Coordinates of C-alpha atoms in Angstrom, one line a residue:
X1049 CA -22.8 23.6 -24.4
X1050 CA -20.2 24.8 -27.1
X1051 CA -16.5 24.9 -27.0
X1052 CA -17.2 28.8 -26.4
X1053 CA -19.2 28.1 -23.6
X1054 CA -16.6 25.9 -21.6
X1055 CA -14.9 26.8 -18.5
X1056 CA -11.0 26.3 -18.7
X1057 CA -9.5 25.7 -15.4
X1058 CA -5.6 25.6 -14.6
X1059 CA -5.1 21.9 -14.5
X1060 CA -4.6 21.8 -10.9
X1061 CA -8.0 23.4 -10.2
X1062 CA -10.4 21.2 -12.4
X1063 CA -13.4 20.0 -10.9
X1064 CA -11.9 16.5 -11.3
X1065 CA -9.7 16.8 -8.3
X1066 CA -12.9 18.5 -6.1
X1067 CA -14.4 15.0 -7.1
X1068 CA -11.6 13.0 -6.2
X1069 CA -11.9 14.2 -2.7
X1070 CA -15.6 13.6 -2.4
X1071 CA -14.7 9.9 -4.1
X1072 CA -12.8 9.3 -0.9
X1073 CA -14.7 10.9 1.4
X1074 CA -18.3 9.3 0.6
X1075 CA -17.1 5.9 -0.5
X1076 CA -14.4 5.7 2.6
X1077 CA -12.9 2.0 3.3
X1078 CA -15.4 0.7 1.0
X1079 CA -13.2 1.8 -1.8
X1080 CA -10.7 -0.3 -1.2
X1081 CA -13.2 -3.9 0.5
X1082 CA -14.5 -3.5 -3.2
X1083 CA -11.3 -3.5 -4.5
X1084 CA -12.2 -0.4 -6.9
X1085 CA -8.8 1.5 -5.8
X1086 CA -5.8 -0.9 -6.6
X1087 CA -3.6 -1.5 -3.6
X1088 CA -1.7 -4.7 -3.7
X1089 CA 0.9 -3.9 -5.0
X1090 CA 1.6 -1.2 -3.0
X1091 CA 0.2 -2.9 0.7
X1092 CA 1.5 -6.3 0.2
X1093 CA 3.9 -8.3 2.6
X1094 CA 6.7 -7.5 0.3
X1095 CA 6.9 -4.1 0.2
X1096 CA 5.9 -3.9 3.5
X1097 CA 9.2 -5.8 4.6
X1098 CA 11.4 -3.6 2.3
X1099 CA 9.9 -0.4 4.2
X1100 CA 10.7 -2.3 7.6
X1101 CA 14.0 -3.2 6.9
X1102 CA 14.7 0.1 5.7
X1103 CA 13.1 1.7 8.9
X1104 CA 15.2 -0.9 11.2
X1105 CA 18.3 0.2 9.4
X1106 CA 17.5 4.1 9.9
X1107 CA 17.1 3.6 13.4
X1108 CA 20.7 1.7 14.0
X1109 CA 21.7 4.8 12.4
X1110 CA 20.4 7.0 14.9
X1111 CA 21.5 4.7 17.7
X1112 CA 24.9 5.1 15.9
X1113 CA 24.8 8.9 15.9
X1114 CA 23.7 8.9 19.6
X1115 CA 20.6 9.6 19.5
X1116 CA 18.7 6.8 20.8
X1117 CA 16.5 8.0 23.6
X1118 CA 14.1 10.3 21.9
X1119 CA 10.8 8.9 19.6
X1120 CA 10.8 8.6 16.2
X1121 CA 7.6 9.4 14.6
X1122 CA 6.7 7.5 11.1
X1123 CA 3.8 9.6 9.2
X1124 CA 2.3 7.4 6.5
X1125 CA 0.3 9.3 3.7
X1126 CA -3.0 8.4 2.2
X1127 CA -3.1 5.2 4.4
X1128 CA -5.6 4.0 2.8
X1129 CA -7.5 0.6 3.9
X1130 CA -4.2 0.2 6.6
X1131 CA -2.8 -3.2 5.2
X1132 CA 0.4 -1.3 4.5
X1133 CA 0.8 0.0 8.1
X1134 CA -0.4 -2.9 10.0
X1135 CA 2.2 -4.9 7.8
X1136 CA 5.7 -2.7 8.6
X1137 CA 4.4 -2.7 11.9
X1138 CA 4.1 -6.5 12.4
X1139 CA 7.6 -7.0 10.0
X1140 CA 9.8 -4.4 12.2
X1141 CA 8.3 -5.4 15.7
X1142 CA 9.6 -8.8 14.9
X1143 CA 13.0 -6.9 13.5
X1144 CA 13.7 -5.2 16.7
X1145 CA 12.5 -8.2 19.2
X1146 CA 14.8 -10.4 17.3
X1147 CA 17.9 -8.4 17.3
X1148 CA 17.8 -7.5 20.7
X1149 CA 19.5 -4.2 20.0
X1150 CA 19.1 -0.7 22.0
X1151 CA 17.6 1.4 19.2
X1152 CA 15.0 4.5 19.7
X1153 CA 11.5 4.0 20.6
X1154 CA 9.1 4.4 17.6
X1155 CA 5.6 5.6 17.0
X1156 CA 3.6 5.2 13.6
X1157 CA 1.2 7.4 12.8
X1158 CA -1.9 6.7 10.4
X1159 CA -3.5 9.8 8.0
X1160 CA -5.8 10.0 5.8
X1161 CA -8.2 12.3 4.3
X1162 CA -11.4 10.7 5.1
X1163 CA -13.0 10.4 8.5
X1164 CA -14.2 7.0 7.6
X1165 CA -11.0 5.3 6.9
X1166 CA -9.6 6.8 10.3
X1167 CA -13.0 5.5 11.7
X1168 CA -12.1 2.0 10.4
X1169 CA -8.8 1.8 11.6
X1170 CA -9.8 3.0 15.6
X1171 CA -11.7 -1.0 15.5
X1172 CA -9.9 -2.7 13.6
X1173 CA -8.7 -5.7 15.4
X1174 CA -5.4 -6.3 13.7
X1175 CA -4.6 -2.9 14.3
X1176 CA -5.7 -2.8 18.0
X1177 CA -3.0 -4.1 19.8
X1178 CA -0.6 -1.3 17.9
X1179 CA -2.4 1.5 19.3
X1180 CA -2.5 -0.3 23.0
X1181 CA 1.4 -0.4 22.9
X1182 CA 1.4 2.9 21.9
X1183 CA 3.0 2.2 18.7
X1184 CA 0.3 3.5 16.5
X1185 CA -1.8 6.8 16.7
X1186 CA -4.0 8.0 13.8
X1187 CA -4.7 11.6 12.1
X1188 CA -6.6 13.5 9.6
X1189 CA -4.8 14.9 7.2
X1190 CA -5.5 17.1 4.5
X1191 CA -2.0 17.1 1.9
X1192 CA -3.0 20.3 0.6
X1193 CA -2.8 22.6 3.3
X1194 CA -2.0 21.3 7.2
X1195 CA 1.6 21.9 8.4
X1196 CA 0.5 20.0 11.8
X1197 CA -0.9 16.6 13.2
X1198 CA -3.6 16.2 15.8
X1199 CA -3.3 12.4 17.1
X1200 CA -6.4 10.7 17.7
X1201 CA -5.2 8.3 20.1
X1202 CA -2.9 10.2 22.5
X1203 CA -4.7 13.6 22.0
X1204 CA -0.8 15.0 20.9
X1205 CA -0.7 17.7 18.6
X1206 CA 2.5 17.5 16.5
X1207 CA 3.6 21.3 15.6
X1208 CA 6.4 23.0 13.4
X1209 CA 10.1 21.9 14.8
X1210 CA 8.4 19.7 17.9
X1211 CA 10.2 16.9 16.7
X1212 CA 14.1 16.0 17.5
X1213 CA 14.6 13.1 15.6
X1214 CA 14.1 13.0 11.8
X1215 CA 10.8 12.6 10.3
X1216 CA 10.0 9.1 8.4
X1217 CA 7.4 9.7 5.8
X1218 CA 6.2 7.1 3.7
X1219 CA 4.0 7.6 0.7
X1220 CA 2.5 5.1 -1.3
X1221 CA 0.3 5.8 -4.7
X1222 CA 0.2 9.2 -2.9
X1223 CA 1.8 12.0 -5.7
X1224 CA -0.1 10.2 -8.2
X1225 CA -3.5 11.3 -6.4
X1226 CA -3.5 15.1 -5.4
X1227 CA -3.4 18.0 -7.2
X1228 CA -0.7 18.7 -10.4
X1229 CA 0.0 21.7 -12.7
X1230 CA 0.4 20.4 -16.2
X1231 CA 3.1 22.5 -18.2
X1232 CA 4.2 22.0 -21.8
X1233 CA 7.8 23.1 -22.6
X1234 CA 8.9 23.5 -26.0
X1235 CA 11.9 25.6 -27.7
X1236 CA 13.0 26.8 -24.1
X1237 CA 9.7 28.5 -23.3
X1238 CA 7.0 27.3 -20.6
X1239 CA 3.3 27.2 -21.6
X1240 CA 0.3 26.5 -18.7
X1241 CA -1.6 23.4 -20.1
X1242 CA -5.1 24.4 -18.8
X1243 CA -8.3 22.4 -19.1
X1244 CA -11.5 22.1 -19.9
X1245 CA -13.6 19.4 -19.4
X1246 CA -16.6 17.8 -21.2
X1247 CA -18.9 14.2 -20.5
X1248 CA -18.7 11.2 -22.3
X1249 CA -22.3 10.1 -22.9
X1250 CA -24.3 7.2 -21.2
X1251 CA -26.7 6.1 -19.1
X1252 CA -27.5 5.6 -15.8
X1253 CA -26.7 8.1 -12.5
X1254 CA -24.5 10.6 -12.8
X1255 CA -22.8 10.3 -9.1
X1256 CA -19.1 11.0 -7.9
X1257 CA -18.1 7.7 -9.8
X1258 CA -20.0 7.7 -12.9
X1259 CA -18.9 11.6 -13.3
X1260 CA -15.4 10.9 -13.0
X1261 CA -15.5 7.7 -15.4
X1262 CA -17.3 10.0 -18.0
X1263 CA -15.3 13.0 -18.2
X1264 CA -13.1 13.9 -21.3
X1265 CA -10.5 16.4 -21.2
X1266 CA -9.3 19.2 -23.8
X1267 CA -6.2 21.1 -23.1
X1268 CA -5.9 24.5 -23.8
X1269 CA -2.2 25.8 -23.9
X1270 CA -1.4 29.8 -22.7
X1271 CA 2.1 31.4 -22.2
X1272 CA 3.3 31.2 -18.8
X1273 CA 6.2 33.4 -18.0
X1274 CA 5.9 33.2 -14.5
X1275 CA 7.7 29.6 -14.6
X1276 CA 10.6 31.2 -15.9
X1277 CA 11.3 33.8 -13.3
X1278 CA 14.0 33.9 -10.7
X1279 CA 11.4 34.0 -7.7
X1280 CA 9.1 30.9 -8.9
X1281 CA 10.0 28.6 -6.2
X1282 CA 11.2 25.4 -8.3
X1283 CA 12.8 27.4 -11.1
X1284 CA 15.7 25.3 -11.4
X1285 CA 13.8 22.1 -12.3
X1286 CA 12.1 23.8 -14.9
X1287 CA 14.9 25.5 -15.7
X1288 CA 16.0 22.3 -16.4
X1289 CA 13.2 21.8 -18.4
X1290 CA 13.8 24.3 -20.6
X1291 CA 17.2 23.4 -21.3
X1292 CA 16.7 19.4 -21.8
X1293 CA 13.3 19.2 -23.1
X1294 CA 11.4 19.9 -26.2
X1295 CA 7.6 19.3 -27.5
X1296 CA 6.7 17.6 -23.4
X1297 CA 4.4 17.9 -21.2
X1298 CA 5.3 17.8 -17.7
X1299 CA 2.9 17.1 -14.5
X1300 CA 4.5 19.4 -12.2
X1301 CA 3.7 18.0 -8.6
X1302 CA 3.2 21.3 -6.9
X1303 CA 1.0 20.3 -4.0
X1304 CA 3.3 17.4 -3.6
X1305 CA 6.2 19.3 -2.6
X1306 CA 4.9 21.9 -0.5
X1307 CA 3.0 19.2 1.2
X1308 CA 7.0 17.5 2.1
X1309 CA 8.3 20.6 3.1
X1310 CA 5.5 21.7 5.5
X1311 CA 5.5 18.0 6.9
X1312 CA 9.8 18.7 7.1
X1313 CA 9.3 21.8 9.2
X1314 CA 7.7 19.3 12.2
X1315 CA 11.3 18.4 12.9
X1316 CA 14.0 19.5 13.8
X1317 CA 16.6 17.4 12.0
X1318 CA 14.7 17.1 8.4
X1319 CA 12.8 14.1 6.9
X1320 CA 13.2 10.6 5.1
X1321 CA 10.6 9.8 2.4
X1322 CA 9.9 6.5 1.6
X1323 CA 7.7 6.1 -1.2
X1324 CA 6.3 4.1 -4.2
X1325 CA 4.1 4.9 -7.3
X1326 CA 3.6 5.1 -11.0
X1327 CA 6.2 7.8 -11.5
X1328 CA 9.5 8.8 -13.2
X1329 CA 12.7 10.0 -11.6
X1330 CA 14.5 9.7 -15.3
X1331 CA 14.3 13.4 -17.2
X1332 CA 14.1 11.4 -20.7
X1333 CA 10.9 9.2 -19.8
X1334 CA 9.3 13.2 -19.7
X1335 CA 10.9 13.6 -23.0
X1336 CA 8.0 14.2 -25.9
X1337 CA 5.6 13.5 -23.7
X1338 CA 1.7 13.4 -24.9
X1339 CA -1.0 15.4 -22.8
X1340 CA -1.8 13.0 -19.6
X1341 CA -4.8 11.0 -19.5
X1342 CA -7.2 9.9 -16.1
X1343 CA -6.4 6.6 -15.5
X1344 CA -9.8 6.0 -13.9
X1345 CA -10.2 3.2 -10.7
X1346 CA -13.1 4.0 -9.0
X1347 CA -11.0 7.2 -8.0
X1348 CA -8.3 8.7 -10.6
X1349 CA -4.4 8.9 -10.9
X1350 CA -1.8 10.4 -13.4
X1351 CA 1.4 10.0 -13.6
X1352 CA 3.6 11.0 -10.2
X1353 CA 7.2 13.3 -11.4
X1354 CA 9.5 11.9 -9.0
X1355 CA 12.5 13.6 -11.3
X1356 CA 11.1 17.5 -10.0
X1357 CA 11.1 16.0 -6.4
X1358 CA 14.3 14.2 -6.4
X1359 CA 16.1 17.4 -8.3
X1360 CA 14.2 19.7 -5.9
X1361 CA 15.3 18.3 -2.8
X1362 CA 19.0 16.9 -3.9
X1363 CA 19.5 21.0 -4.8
X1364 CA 18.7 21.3 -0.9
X1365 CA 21.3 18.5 -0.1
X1366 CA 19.6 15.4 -0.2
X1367 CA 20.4 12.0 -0.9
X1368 CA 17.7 10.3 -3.0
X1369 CA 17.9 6.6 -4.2
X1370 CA 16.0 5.3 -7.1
X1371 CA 16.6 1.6 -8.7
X1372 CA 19.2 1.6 -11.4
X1373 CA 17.4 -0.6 -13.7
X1374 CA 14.0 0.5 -15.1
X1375 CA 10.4 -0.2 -13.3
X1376 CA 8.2 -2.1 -15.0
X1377 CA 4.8 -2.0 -12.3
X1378 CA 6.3 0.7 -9.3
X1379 CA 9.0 3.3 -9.2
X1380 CA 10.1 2.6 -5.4
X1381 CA 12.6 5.3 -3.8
X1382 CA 13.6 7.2 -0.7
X1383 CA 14.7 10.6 -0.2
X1384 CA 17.1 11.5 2.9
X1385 CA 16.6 15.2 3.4
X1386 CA 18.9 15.2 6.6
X1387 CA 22.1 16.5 7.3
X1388 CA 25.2 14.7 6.7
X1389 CA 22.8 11.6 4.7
X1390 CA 25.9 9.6 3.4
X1391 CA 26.3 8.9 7.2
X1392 CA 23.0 6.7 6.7
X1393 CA 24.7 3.7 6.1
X1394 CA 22.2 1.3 7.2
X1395 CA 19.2 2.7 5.8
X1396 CA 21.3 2.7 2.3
X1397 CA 22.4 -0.7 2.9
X1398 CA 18.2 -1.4 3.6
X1399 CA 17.8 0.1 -0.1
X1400 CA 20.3 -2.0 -1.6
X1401 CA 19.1 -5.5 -0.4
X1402 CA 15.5 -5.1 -0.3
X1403 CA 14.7 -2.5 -3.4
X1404 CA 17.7 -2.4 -5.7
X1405 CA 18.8 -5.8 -5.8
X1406 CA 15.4 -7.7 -6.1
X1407 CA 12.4 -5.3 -4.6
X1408 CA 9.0 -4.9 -4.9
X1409 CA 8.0 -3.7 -8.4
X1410 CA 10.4 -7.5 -9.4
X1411 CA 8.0 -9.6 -7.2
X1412 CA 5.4 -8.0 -8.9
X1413 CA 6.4 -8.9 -12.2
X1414 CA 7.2 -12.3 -11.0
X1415 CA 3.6 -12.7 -9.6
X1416 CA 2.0 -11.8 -12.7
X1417 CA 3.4 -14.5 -14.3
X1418 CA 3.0 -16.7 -11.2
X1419 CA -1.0 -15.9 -11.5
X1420 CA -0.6 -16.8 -15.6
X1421 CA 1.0 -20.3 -14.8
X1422 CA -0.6 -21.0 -11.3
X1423 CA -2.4 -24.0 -13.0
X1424 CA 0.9 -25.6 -14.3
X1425 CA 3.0 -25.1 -10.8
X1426 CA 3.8 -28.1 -8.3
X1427 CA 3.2 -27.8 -4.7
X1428 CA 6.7 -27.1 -3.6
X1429 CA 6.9 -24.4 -6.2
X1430 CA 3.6 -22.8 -5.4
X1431 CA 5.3 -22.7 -1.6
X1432 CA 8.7 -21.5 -2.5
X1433 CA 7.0 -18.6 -4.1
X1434 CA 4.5 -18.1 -1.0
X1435 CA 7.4 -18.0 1.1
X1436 CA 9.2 -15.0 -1.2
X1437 CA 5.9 -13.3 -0.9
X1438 CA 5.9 -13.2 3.2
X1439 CA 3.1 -15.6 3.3
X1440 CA 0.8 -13.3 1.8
X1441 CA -2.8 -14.1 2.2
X1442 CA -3.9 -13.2 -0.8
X1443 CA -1.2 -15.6 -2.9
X1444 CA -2.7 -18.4 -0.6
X1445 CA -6.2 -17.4 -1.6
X1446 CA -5.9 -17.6 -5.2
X1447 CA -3.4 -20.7 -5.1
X1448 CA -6.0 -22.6 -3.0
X1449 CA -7.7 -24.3 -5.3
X1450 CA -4.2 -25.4 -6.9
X1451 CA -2.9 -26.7 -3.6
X1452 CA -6.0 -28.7 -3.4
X1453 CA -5.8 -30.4 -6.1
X1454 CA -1.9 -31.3 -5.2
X1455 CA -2.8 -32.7 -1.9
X1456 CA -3.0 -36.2 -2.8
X1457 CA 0.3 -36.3 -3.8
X1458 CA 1.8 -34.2 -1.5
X1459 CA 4.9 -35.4 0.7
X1460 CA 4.8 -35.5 5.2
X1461 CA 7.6 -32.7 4.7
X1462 CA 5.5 -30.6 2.1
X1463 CA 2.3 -30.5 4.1
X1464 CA 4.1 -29.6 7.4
X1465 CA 5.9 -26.6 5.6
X1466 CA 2.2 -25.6 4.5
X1467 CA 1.0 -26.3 7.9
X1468 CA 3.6 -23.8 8.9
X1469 CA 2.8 -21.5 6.6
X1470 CA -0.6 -21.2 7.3
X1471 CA 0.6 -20.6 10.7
X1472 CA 2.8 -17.4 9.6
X1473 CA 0.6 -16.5 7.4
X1474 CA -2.4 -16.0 10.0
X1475 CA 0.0 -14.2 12.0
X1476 CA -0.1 -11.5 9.0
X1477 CA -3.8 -11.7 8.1
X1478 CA -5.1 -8.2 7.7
X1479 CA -8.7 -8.8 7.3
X1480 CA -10.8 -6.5 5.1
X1481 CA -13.1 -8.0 3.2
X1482 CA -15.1 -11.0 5.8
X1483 CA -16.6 -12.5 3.0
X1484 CA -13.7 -14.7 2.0
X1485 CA -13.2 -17.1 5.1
X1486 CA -9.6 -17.8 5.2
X1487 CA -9.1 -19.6 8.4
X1488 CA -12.0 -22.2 6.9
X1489 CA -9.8 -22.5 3.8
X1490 CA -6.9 -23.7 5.6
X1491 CA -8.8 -25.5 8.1
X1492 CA -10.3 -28.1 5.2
X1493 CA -7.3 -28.2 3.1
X1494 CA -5.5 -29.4 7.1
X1495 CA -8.6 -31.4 7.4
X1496 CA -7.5 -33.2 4.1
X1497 CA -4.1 -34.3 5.0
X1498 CA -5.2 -35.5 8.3
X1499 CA -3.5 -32.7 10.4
X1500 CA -6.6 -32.9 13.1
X1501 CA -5.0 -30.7 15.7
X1502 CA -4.1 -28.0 13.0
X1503 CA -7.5 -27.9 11.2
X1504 CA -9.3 -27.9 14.1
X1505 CA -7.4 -25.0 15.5
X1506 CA -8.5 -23.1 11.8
X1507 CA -12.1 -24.5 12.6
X1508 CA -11.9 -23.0 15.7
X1509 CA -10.9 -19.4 14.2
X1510 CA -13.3 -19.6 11.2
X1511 CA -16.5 -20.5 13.9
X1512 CA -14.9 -17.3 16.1
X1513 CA -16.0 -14.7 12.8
X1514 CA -18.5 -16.5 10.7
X1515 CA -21.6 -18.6 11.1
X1516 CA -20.5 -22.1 11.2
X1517 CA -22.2 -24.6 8.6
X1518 CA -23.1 -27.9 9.1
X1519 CA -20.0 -29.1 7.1
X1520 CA -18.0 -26.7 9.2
X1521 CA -19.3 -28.1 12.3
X1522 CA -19.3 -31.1 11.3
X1523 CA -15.3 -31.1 10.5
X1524 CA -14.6 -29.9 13.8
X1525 CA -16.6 -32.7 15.5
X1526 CA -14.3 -35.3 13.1
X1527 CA -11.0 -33.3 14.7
X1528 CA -11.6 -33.7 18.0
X1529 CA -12.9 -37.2 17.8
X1530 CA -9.5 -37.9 16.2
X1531 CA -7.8 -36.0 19.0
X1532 CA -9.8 -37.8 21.7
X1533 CA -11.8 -35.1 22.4
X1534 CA -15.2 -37.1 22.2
X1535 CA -17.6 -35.1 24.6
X1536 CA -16.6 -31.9 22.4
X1537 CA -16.8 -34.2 19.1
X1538 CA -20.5 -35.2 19.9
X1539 CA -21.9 -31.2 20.6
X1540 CA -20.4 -30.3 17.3
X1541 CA -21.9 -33.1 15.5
X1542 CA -25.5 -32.1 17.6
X1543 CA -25.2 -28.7 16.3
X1544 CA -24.4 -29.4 12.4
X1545 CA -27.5 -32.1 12.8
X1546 CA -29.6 -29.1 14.1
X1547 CA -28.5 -27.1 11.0
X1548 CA -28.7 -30.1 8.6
X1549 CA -31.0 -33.2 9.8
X1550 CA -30.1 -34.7 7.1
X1551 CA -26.5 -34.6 7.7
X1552 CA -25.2 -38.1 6.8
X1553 CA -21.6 -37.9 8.7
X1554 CA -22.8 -36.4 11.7
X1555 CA -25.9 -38.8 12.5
X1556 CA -23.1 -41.9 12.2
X1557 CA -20.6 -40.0 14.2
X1558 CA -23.2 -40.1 17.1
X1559 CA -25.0 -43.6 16.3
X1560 CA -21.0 -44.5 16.7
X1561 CA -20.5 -42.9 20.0
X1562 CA -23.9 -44.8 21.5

């Protein structure tokens, strides 16, 4: 095929984002267990507690304004493999036990896209006990077009100005993934980037995957008026555009903001966003900027344009709040599209601690260089910086090896703090991929410090998922001979023999008992 030959497609119409869909849709949750679509930094502990506390302080505001007897609903978007939801819920249930204040009821509500994922969360044990308190409901949702929510779980249906209470939205590596009109301004005029699109070549099968790995793109530029006139629906921003901007290319994120005001017209009192991504809010970082290129995961994502939404919406008389210094990692900001949103002092306050101060995008940076140094760290640093990160599983994970080998030189007060941190750390396991056995992790490095009662509690959860080896077995069978437990010590010890006859330690565990 020639140049001549090729189709050009306005940018938000390319076949690339018809494959994107099907990406989703065939490879479900799988995307995520196989860790082809990134997500930690967006689903980890930390930003989870920065949404929570944000979310706790938006509903002392409503308490404040009177309005504490009627639901909030929280909509997250694109929720992905869940880890983000399952963490705000577990960090702002502990926020509102705690502090034991009268505040409105809650409900958070799940969507996604693919059936699968919604499949995945309806039995996922971690998420269970959500939806039985009637704190968590699920929905599909397609961002492109649907203005209402059909709940899975409660069979509600969630229609245009249903809602009292102001809508939470969060969205997470969400703009960066749905469609985007690419425009070029230059010398005050607007031209339509369009594409065509062409395939790297190579071998093997040309599915969903290797298609979207493969494909090049050419841009084809065309005058487009129509951005200019007075009934264009965002003409001020690219007004804007024309007045500040020369020889750049702009992602336009069309579908993103119709997709915020149709979810707005569910209530009756406007929407907050809460939302994170690799995007910019500052006009000069679109300054001179080069045509966009896929940044391929399994999946695709461009660059989100939080600057049109943020000048969209504060035109409409928002509030929006972005970091003052630069992201490095994850542009993390919130939008109050509410009346009277100065009055929002908590939820501000929320910002300010847990975003603008130290937030999410500076852990990341701080973990990079964590993971570059883990080798060189001592056990108490390894465990102050576990502790900043919520007890996240997967710091443990990769640290274990580290702790380990720190073990022998560990301290009574330093292996209770990590006995205690396994503990809290359990409590916020979100298990998505089974083949790393974290409760056998901690039970052996417990096992090691001769904290019997402990490890053999982590025994106890690691034989409750997985197939038990002999050398599992046989650690639990040590544990509760230590604890006195010597009936149960001799069946575990019988059944690592039966695995292993060979098995050294538990053939003179029971010689020792005869």
């Amino acid at each position: 095929m020639n140049d001549r030959d090729q189709q050009v497609y306005r940018f938000s119409e390319a076949p690339i984002w018809e494959l994107q869909r099907a990406y989703f849709e065939e490879q479900g949750i799988e995307a995520w267990q196989r860790e082809e679509v990134p997500q930690y930094i967006t689903s980890n502990p930390v930003i989870a507690t920065a949404y929570a506390e944000m979310i706790f302080g938006f509903l002392q505001d409503r308490a404040a304004q009177d309005r504490a007897s009627e639901k909030v609903t929280i909509v997250e978007l694109g929720a992905g493999s869940g880890q983000l939801a399952f963490h705000v819920l577990k960090e702002l249930s502990a926020l509102i036990a705690f502090a034991e204040l009268a505040l409105p009821p809650f409900r958070y509500v799940m969507t996604d896209l693919p059936a699968k994922n919604i499949s995945f969360w309806q039995q996922h044990r971690s998420l269970m006990p959500f939806v039985e308190q009637g704190l968590l409901d699920f929905a599909q949702l397609d961002a492109t077009k649907d203005s209402e929510l059909h709940l899975t779980e409660s069979g509600e249906k969630i229609n245009a100005g249903q809602l009292g209470q102001p809508l939470l939205l969060i969205a997470n590596y969400f703009f960066d993934s749905i469609p985007q009109e690419l425009i070029y301004v230059d010398e005050g005029l607007i031209y339509e980037c369009r594409v065509s699109l062409s395939m790297e070549e190579g071998e093997g099968q040309l599915d969903t995957v290797g298609m979207l790995g493969r494909m090049v793109p050419e841009y084809h530029y065309c005058r487009a008026a129509e951005y200019e006139q007075d009934n264009y629906p965002y003409r001020e921003a690219i007004a804007l555009y024309r007045e500040k901007l020369e020889d750049s290319h702009i992602l336009f994120p069309i579908a993103g903001l119709e997709c915020l005001e149709r979810l707005g017209q569910l209530s009756r009192a406007g929407f907050v966003l809460l939302t994170a991504d690799k995007g910019d809010h500052r006009i000069e970082n679109w300054a001179f900027a080069e045509p966009p290129k896929l940044i391929h995961h399994g999946s695709f994502s461009l660059t989100a344009n939080y600057h049109a939404i943020q000048h969209t919406f504060e035109l409409k008389g928002a509030r929006t709040h972005f970091t003052e210094h630069h992201y490095k990692n994850l542009n993390v900001g919130f939008i109050l599209m509410v009346n009277q949103p100065d009055g929002y002092i908590q939820t501000r306050l929320a910002y300010r601690r847990y975003v603008d101060r130290f937030g999410p995008d500076d852990f990341f940076s701080l973990k990079l260089w964590f993971d570059a140094h883990l080798d060189t760290l001592e056990l108490s640093q390894i465990l102050a910086f576990w502790r900043l990160g919520r007890f996240d599983p997967q710091l443990f994970l990769q640290s274990a090896g580290r702790i380990e080998d720190l073990l022998e030189d560990s301290g009574e007060e330093e292996a209770e703090d990590l006995r205690q941190g396994m503990v809290a750390m359990w409590q916020r396991y979100y298990p998505l991929d089974e083949r790393q056995d974290l409760a056998l992790i901690c039970a052996m490095l417990l096992y090691r410090l001769e904290l019997y009662e402990a490890a053999g509690d982590f025994y106890e959860k690691s034989l409750a998922s997985h197939e038990g080896t002999a050398e599992t077995l046989y650690g639990m069978a040590i544990c509760c001979y230590e604890l006195e437990r010597e009936a149960e010590a001799l069946l575990y010890a019988e059944r690592a023999l039966r695995l292993d006859p060979l098995h050294e330690g538990a053939a003179a565990l029971l010689a020792h008992s005869e």
